[in-house]
Amino acid sequence: MAGFETAAPDLKPLLGKRISELGLKLEGSPMERYVAELCRELEAKGLKRFRPRVYLTDEWGCPSEEPIIGIPFYLADTKLAQLEKAFDDLEDVREIRMYLRHEAGHAFNYAYKLFATPEWRERFGPFNRPYRDRYRPVPFHRGFVRHMEGWYAQKHPDEDFAETFAVWLTPRSRWRERYRGWPAMEKLRYVDRMAHKLGDTEPVVRLASTDITVEEMNMTVEEFFRAQQREAPLIDVALDHDLADLFVRGRKGLRPAADFVREHRAGLINKVEYWTGVRRSVVRALVDRIVETTERLRLAVPPGSGPAALVGLTTYPTTLTMIFLTHGSFVPRARRPSRAGTRVAAAGRP
């Protein structure tokens, strides 16, 4: 695990400590300001009685039907956040705000049991629909809002509501203009109407049960990060020929293409994930393979072609990722024609 070797010396002593012994608290942590900001946004939208509890746990989430928001514990400590960044991708300020609004949508749904009402089911679908981590969305479907990376609202009716709520809650989202004429507008209007109706009403569910809390996390920091690492997805596509077309063979004085890709790595992963909806681990593995291939082939950026090279660098993995979205693989298998199809072709018919 490369992150352990590259972690700063002052961070390594944390790896052997048990999370439950770190004394992590939301109060006084870097996350406290963002939770307070969320409360101000809820107040500004007229939700005067809805204030979901927030606690530190192993990942973002709301326990099912529990109006409480879980925040990853490593965001409550700057050194732990640095470790997370060394091992994986650390949430930035924009993502923290997005995730809080999304989870607040789940909590609002659960606090007032909207999911149990006929109107909610009519707008979003059955709450008890099987929940799948992997799903195949329909890109650019106007029946759903866009908030988090990918087409996340299409994952499940509960996620559809949470994403709709987050768009409605986000300051200056201009949702009335942005979604004018979309079927998703009816969902946004529903959220707006429920917020006005329930703004001065106490939640039906006020007490909530947590998943695992930091006080119950007895694994060490190192054990946690190791458990979070997923096996890299198989990148079943040969990149050598295509990348040699995007860049040139290395010459003295030219910028290595690997350095160029590394510079744009984070933004590239974010944008490809956002617009394709393919899970982040796949996009990240593809971009990292591009870095490895350009380094192995000793490719370089042609003189004065930085903007053009960036266009090509963006278009290429986006195209491959859309192929993956459609076929489940970067290299779709060729379909053999049926005998009936062969006879039609032989007869000269369209």
mmCIF file with all atom_site columns, C-alpha atoms in Angstrom, residues 140-221:
data_model
loop_
_atom_site.group_PDB
_atom_site.id
_atom_site.type_symbol
_atom_site.label_atom_id
_atom_site.label_alt_id
_atom_site.label_comp_id
_atom_site.label_asym_id
_atom_site.label_entity_id
_atom_site.label_seq_id
_atom_site.pdbx_PDB_ins_code
_atom_site.Cartn_x
_atom_site.Cartn_y
_atom_site.Cartn_z
_atom_site.occupancy
_atom_site.B_iso_or_equiv
_atom_site.pdbx_formal_charge
_atom_site.auth_seq_id
_atom_site.auth_comp_id
_atom_site.auth_asym_id
_atom_site.auth_atom_id
_atom_site.pdbx_PDB_model_num
ATOM 1  C CA . PHE A 1 140 ? -28.586 12.964 -18.993 1.00 0.00 ? 140 PHE A CA 1
ATOM 2  C CA . HIS A 1 141 ? -32.033 11.669 -17.980 1.00 0.00 ? 141 HIS A CA 1
ATOM 3  C CA . ARG A 1 142 ? -34.127 14.768 -17.244 1.00 0.00 ? 142 ARG A CA 1
ATOM 4  C CA . GLY A 1 143 ? -36.271 12.969 -14.740 1.00 0.00 ? 143 GLY A CA 1
ATOM 5  C CA . PHE A 1 144 ? -33.472 13.304 -12.196 1.00 0.00 ? 144 PHE A CA 1
ATOM 6  C CA . VAL A 1 145 ? -31.462 16.208 -10.768 1.00 0.00 ? 145 VAL A CA 1
ATOM 7  C CA . ARG A 1 146 ? -27.664 16.404 -10.885 1.00 0.00 ? 146 ARG A CA 1
ATOM 8  C CA . HIS A 1 147 ? -25.838 17.017 -7.622  1.00 0.00 ? 147 HIS A CA 1
ATOM 9  C CA . MET A 1 148 ? -23.177 14.510 -6.634  1.00 0.00 ? 148 MET A CA 1
ATOM 10 C CA . GLU A 1 149 ? -20.756 12.961 -9.076  1.00 0.00 ? 149 GLU A CA 1
ATOM 11 C CA . GLY A 1 150 ? -22.295 10.566 -11.550 1.00 0.00 ? 150 GLY A CA 1
ATOM 12 C CA . TRP A 1 151 ? -26.003 10.048 -12.040 1.00 0.00 ? 151 TRP A CA 1
ATOM 13 C CA . TYR A 1 152 ? -26.464 9.212  -8.371  1.00 0.00 ? 152 TYR A CA 1
ATOM 14 C CA . ALA A 1 153 ? -30.141 10.134 -8.154  1.00 0.00 ? 153 ALA A CA 1
ATOM 15 C CA . GLN A 1 154 ? -30.891 7.145  -10.407 1.00 0.00 ? 154 GLN A CA 1
ATOM 16 C CA . LYS A 1 155 ? -29.440 4.664  -7.934  1.00 0.00 ? 155 LYS A CA 1
ATOM 17 C CA . HIS A 1 156 ? -32.538 4.279  -5.716  1.00 0.00 ? 156 HIS A CA 1
ATOM 18 C CA . PRO A 1 157 ? -35.722 6.252  -4.879  1.00 0.00 ? 157 PRO A CA 1
ATOM 19 C CA . ASP A 1 158 ? -34.206 7.196  -1.517  1.00 0.00 ? 158 ASP A CA 1
ATOM 20 C CA . GLU A 1 159 ? -31.107 8.599  -3.253  1.00 0.00 ? 159 GLU A CA 1
ATOM 21 C CA . ASP A 1 160 ? -33.326 10.377 -5.771  1.00 0.00 ? 160 ASP A CA 1
ATOM 22 C CA . PHE A 1 161 ? -35.056 12.218 -2.933  1.00 0.00 ? 161 PHE A CA 1
ATOM 23 C CA . ALA A 1 162 ? -31.787 13.025 -1.130  1.00 0.00 ? 162 ALA A CA 1
ATOM 24 C CA . GLU A 1 163 ? -30.256 14.442 -4.307  1.00 0.00 ? 163 GLU A CA 1
ATOM 25 C CA . THR A 1 164 ? -33.397 16.459 -5.041  1.00 0.00 ? 164 THR A CA 1
ATOM 26 C CA . PHE A 1 165 ? -33.393 17.851 -1.503  1.00 0.00 ? 165 PHE A CA 1
ATOM 27 C CA . ALA A 1 166 ? -29.692 18.766 -1.799  1.00 0.00 ? 166 ALA A CA 1
ATOM 28 C CA . VAL A 1 167 ? -30.260 20.705 -5.021  1.00 0.00 ? 167 VAL A CA 1
ATOM 29 C CA . TRP A 1 168 ? -33.218 22.502 -3.436  1.00 0.00 ? 168 TRP A CA 1
ATOM 30 C CA . LEU A 1 169 ? -31.163 23.324 -0.311  1.00 0.00 ? 169 LEU A CA 1
ATOM 31 C CA . THR A 1 170 ? -27.991 24.530 -2.039  1.00 0.00 ? 170 THR A CA 1
ATOM 32 C CA . PRO A 1 171 ? -27.724 28.340 -1.924  1.00 0.00 ? 171 PRO A CA 1
ATOM 33 C CA . ARG A 1 172 ? -27.839 29.990 -5.340  1.00 0.00 ? 172 ARG A CA 1
ATOM 34 C CA . SER A 1 173 ? -28.554 26.690 -7.102  1.00 0.00 ? 173 SER A CA 1
ATOM 35 C CA . ARG A 1 174 ? -31.178 28.448 -9.277  1.00 0.00 ? 174 ARG A CA 1
ATOM 36 C CA . TRP A 1 175 ? -33.113 25.204 -9.437  1.00 0.00 ? 175 TRP A CA 1
ATOM 37 C CA . ARG A 1 176 ? -36.249 26.889 -10.788 1.00 0.00 ? 176 ARG A CA 1
ATOM 38 C CA . GLU A 1 177 ? -34.292 28.115 -13.820 1.00 0.00 ? 177 GLU A CA 1
ATOM 39 C CA . ARG A 1 178 ? -31.955 25.179 -14.271 1.00 0.00 ? 178 ARG A CA 1
ATOM 40 C CA . TYR A 1 179 ? -34.669 22.510 -14.223 1.00 0.00 ? 179 TYR A CA 1
ATOM 41 C CA . ARG A 1 180 ? -37.426 24.437 -15.979 1.00 0.00 ? 180 ARG A CA 1
ATOM 42 C CA . GLY A 1 181 ? -39.229 22.063 -18.344 1.00 0.00 ? 181 GLY A CA 1
ATOM 43 C CA . TRP A 1 182 ? -37.626 18.940 -16.832 1.00 0.00 ? 182 TRP A CA 1
ATOM 44 C CA . PRO A 1 183 ? -39.772 16.168 -15.300 1.00 0.00 ? 183 PRO A CA 1
ATOM 45 C CA . ALA A 1 184 ? -37.428 16.491 -12.282 1.00 0.00 ? 184 ALA A CA 1
ATOM 46 C CA . MET A 1 185 ? -39.056 19.869 -11.575 1.00 0.00 ? 185 MET A CA 1
ATOM 47 C CA . GLU A 1 186 ? -42.097 18.120 -10.066 1.00 0.00 ? 186 GLU A CA 1
ATOM 48 C CA . LYS A 1 187 ? -39.807 16.449 -7.526  1.00 0.00 ? 187 LYS A CA 1
ATOM 49 C CA . LEU A 1 188 ? -38.193 19.768 -6.637  1.00 0.00 ? 188 LEU A CA 1
ATOM 50 C CA . ARG A 1 189 ? -41.582 21.390 -6.201  1.00 0.00 ? 189 ARG A CA 1
ATOM 51 C CA . TYR A 1 190 ? -42.627 18.521 -3.958  1.00 0.00 ? 190 TYR A CA 1
ATOM 52 C CA . VAL A 1 191 ? -39.583 19.094 -1.704  1.00 0.00 ? 191 VAL A CA 1
ATOM 53 C CA . ASP A 1 192 ? -40.270 22.837 -1.647  1.00 0.00 ? 192 ASP A CA 1
ATOM 54 C CA . ARG A 1 193 ? -43.915 22.247 -0.751  1.00 0.00 ? 193 ARG A CA 1
ATOM 55 C CA . MET A 1 194 ? -43.076 19.754 2.019   1.00 0.00 ? 194 MET A CA 1
ATOM 56 C CA . ALA A 1 195 ? -40.496 22.133 3.475   1.00 0.00 ? 195 ALA A CA 1
ATOM 57 C CA . HIS A 1 196 ? -43.062 24.946 3.678   1.00 0.00 ? 196 HIS A CA 1
ATOM 58 C CA . LYS A 1 197 ? -45.667 22.596 5.135   1.00 0.00 ? 197 LYS A CA 1
ATOM 59 C CA . LEU A 1 198 ? -43.366 21.057 7.764   1.00 0.00 ? 198 LEU A CA 1
ATOM 60 C CA . GLY A 1 199 ? -41.112 24.012 8.522   1.00 0.00 ? 199 GLY A CA 1
ATOM 61 C CA . ASP A 1 200 ? -42.708 24.744 11.908  1.00 0.00 ? 200 ASP A CA 1
ATOM 62 C CA . THR A 1 201 ? -43.553 21.101 12.681  1.00 0.00 ? 201 THR A CA 1
ATOM 63 C CA . GLU A 1 202 ? -41.545 18.903 15.031  1.00 0.00 ? 202 GLU A CA 1
ATOM 64 C CA . PRO A 1 203 ? -40.156 15.776 13.337  1.00 0.00 ? 203 PRO A CA 1
ATOM 65 C CA . VAL A 1 204 ? -42.153 12.578 13.748  1.00 0.00 ? 204 VAL A CA 1
ATOM 66 C CA . VAL A 1 205 ? -38.928 10.715 14.532  1.00 0.00 ? 205 VAL A CA 1
ATOM 67 C CA . ARG A 1 206 ? -36.688 12.633 16.913  1.00 0.00 ? 206 ARG A CA 1
ATOM 68 C CA . LEU A 1 207 ? -34.508 9.933  18.442  1.00 0.00 ? 207 LEU A CA 1
ATOM 69 C CA . ALA A 1 208 ? -32.152 8.063  16.148  1.00 0.00 ? 208 ALA A CA 1
ATOM 70 C CA . SER A 1 209 ? -29.866 5.064  16.405  1.00 0.00 ? 209 SER A CA 1
ATOM 71 C CA . THR A 1 210 ? -26.331 5.295  15.085  1.00 0.00 ? 210 THR A CA 1
ATOM 72 C CA . ASP A 1 211 ? -24.222 2.841  13.185  1.00 0.00 ? 211 ASP A CA 1
ATOM 73 C CA . ILE A 1 212 ? -20.749 2.354  14.626  1.00 0.00 ? 212 ILE A CA 1
ATOM 74 C CA . THR A 1 213 ? -19.387 5.413  16.426  1.00 0.00 ? 213 THR A CA 1
ATOM 75 C CA . VAL A 1 214 ? -15.750 6.452  16.872  1.00 0.00 ? 214 VAL A CA 1
ATOM 76 C CA . GLU A 1 215 ? -15.943 5.313  20.488  1.00 0.00 ? 215 GLU A CA 1
ATOM 77 C CA . GLU A 1 216 ? -16.791 1.807  19.222  1.00 0.00 ? 216 GLU A CA 1
ATOM 78 C CA . MET A 1 217 ? -14.129 1.647  16.488  1.00 0.00 ? 217 MET A CA 1
ATOM 79 C CA . ASN A 1 218 ? -11.493 -0.564 18.084  1.00 0.00 ? 218 ASN A CA 1
ATOM 80 C CA . MET A 1 219 ? -9.440  -1.160 14.946  1.00 0.00 ? 219 MET A CA 1
ATOM 81 C CA . THR A 1 220 ? -6.222  0.759  14.501  1.00 0.00 ? 220 THR A CA 1
ATOM 82 C CA . VAL A 1 221 ? -5.949  3.612  12.035  1.00 0.00 ? 221 VAL A CA 1
#
